[in-house]
Short mmCIF file of C-alpha atoms in Angstrom, two decimals:
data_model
loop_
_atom_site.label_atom_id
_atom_site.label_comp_id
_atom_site.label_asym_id
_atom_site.label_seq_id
_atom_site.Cartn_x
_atom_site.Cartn_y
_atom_site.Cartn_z
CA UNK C 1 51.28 10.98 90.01
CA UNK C 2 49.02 7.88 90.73
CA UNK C 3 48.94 4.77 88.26
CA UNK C 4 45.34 2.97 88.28
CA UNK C 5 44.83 -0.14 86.71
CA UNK C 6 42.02 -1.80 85.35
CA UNK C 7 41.68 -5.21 83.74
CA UNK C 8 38.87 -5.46 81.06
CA UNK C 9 37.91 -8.44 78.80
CA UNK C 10 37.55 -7.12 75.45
CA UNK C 11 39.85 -5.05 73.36
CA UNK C 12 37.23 -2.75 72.43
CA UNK C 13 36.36 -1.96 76.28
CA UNK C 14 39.85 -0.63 76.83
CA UNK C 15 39.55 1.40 73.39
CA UNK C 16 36.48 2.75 74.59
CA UNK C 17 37.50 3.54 77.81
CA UNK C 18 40.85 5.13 76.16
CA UNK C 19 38.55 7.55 73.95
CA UNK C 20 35.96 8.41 77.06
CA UNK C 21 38.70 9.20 79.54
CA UNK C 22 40.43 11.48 76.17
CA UNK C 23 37.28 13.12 75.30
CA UNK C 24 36.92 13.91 79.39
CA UNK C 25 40.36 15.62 79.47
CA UNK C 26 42.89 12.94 80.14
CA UNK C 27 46.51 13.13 78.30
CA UNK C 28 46.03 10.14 75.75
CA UNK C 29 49.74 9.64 76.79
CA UNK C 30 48.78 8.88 80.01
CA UNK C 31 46.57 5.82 78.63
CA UNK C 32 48.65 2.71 78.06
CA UNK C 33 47.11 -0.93 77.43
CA UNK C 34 48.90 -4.25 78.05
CA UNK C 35 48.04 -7.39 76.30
CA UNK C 36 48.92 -10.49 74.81
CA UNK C 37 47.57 -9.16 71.96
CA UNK C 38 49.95 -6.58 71.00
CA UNK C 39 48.52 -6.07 67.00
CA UNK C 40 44.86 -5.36 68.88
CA UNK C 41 46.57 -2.83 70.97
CA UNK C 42 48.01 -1.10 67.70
CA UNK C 43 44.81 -2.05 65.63
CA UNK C 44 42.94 -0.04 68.29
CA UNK C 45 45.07 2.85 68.42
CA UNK C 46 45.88 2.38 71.37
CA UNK C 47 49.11 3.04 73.58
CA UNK C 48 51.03 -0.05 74.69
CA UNK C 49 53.28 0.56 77.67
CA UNK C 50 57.01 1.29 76.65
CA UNK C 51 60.59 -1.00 77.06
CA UNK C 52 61.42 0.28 80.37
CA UNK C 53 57.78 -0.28 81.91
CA UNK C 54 57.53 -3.49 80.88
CA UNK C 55 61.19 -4.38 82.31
CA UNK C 56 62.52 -3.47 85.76
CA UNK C 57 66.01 -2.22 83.64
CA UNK C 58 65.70 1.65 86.14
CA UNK C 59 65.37 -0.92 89.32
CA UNK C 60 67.82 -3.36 88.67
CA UNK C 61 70.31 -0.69 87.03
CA UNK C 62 70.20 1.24 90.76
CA UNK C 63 70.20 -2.26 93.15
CA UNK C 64 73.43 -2.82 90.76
CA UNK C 65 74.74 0.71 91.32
CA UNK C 66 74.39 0.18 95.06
CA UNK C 67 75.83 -2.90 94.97
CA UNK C 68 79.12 -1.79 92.96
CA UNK C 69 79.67 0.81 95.46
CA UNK C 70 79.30 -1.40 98.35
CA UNK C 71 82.01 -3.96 96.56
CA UNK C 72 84.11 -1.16 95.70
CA UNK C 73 84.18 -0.08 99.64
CA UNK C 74 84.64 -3.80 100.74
CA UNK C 75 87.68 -4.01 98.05
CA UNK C 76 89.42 -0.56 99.12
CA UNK C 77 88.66 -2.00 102.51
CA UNK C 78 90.53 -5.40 101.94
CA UNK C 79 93.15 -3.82 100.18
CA UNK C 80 94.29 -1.69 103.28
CA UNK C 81 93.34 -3.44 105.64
CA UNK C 82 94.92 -7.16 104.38
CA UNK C 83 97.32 -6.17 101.80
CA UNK C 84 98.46 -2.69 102.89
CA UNK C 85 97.68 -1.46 99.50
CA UNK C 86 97.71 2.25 99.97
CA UNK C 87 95.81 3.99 97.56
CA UNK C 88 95.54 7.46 96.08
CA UNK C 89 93.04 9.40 96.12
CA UNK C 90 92.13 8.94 92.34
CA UNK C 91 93.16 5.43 92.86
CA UNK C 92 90.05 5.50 95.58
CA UNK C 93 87.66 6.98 93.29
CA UNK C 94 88.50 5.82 90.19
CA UNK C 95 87.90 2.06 92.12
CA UNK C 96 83.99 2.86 93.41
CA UNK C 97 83.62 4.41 89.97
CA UNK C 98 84.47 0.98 87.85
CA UNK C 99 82.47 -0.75 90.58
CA UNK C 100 79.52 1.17 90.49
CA UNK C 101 79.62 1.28 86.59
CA UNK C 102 80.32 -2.40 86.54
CA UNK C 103 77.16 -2.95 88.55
CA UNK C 104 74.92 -0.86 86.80
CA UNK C 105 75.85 -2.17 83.65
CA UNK C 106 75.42 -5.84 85.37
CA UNK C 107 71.90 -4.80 87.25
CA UNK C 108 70.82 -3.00 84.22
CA UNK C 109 71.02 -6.74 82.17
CA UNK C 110 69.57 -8.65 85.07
CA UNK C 111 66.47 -6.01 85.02
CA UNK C 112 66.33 -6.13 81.12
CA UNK C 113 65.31 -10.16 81.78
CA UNK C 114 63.09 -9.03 84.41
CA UNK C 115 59.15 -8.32 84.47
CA UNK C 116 58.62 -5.14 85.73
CA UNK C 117 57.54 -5.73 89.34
CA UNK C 118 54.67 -3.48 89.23
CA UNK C 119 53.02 -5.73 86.17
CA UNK C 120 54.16 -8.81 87.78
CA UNK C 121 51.26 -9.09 89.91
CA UNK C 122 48.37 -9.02 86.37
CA UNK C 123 50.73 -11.52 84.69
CA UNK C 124 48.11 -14.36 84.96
CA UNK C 125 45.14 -12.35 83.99
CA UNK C 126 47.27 -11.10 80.91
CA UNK C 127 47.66 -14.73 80.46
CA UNK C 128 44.25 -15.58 80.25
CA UNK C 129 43.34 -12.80 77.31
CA UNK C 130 42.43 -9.72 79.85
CA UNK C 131 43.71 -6.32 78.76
CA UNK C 132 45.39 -4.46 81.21
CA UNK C 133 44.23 -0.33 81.02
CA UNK C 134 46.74 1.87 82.83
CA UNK C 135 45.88 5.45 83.48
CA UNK C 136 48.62 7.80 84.92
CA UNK C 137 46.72 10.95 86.40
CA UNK C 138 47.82 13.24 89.13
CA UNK C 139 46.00 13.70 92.44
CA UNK C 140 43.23 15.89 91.02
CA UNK C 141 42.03 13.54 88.19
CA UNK C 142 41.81 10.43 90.16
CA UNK C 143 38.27 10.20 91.29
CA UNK C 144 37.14 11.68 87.91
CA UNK C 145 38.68 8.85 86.11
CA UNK C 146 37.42 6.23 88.79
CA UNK C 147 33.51 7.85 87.99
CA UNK C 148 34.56 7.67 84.21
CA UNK C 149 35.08 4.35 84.13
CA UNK C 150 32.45 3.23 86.97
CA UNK C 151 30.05 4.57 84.76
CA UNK C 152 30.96 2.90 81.94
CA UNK C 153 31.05 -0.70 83.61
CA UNK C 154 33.44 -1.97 80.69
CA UNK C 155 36.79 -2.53 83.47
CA UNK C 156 37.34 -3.65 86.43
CA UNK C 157 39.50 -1.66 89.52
CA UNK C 158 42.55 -3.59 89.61
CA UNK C 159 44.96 -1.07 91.95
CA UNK C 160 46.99 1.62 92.47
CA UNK C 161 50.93 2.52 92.50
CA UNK C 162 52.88 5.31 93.38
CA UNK C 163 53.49 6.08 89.77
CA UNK C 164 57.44 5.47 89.17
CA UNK C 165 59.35 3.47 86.73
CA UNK C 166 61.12 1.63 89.57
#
């Protein structure tokens, strides 16, 4: 799946927009407006992103992960190699385990403080009042939704991800 975004100016541009692109087949779910405004997202039933796309808690939780397991090699490392700790087998594991839990846990808090790097990039326009439409659609819906909301004129193309939470 794609995400598109598209900044508009007015609240009821992105509500309009929301309904056209529902009435035209698209999952409602798939429809998700940021704004500064948060009661004019509800107030316009519409959907405001969730927690962990408006944080990068996935990202940071899986640098941390990577980075427990790569401290919990150096340590078994240093251990042998300076200390002549021998350890078990369970010993081994049960080491990268606590350091790869302990740095998710860590990475997850770190991302929980974090914009999510995908929305980092409209922070200024959100800013400013814009409303930020984002519209999740596989391969086969794309240029339907582009024509959609071309034809409206109400939003502006904004860009494209890869559509995943990290």
């Amino acid at each position: 799946m794609k995400r598109l975004y598209f900044l508009t100016e007015e609240m009821n541009h992105a509500e309009h927009i929301s309904t056209e692109l529902s009435a035209n087949g698209i999952d409602a779910h798939h429809i998700h407006v940021l704004s500064k405004n948060e009661a004019g997202v509800v107030t316009h039933h519409l959907q405001g992103p969730n927690l962990f796309e408006r944080v990068d808690f996935i990202r940071g939780a899986l640098q941390g992960l990577v980075v427990g397991l790569l401290i919990g090699i150096a340590t078994l490392f240093a251990g042998r190699l300076f200390f002549e700790l021998d350890f078990t087998v369970v010993g081994q594991l049960a080491t990268l385990g606590l350091m790869m839990l302990f740095g998710t846990w860590l990475g997850g808090l770190i991302g929980f403080t974090q914009e999510n790097r995908h929305l980092r990039r409209f922070h200024a326009q959100i800013d400013q009042g814009k409303h930020l439409i984002m519209v999740d659609v596989k391969a086969s819906e794309e240029r339907r939704v582009h024509r959609i909301i071309e034809h409206l004129n109400e939003a502006q193309f904004s860009g494209e991800d890869v559509h995943v939470l990290i």
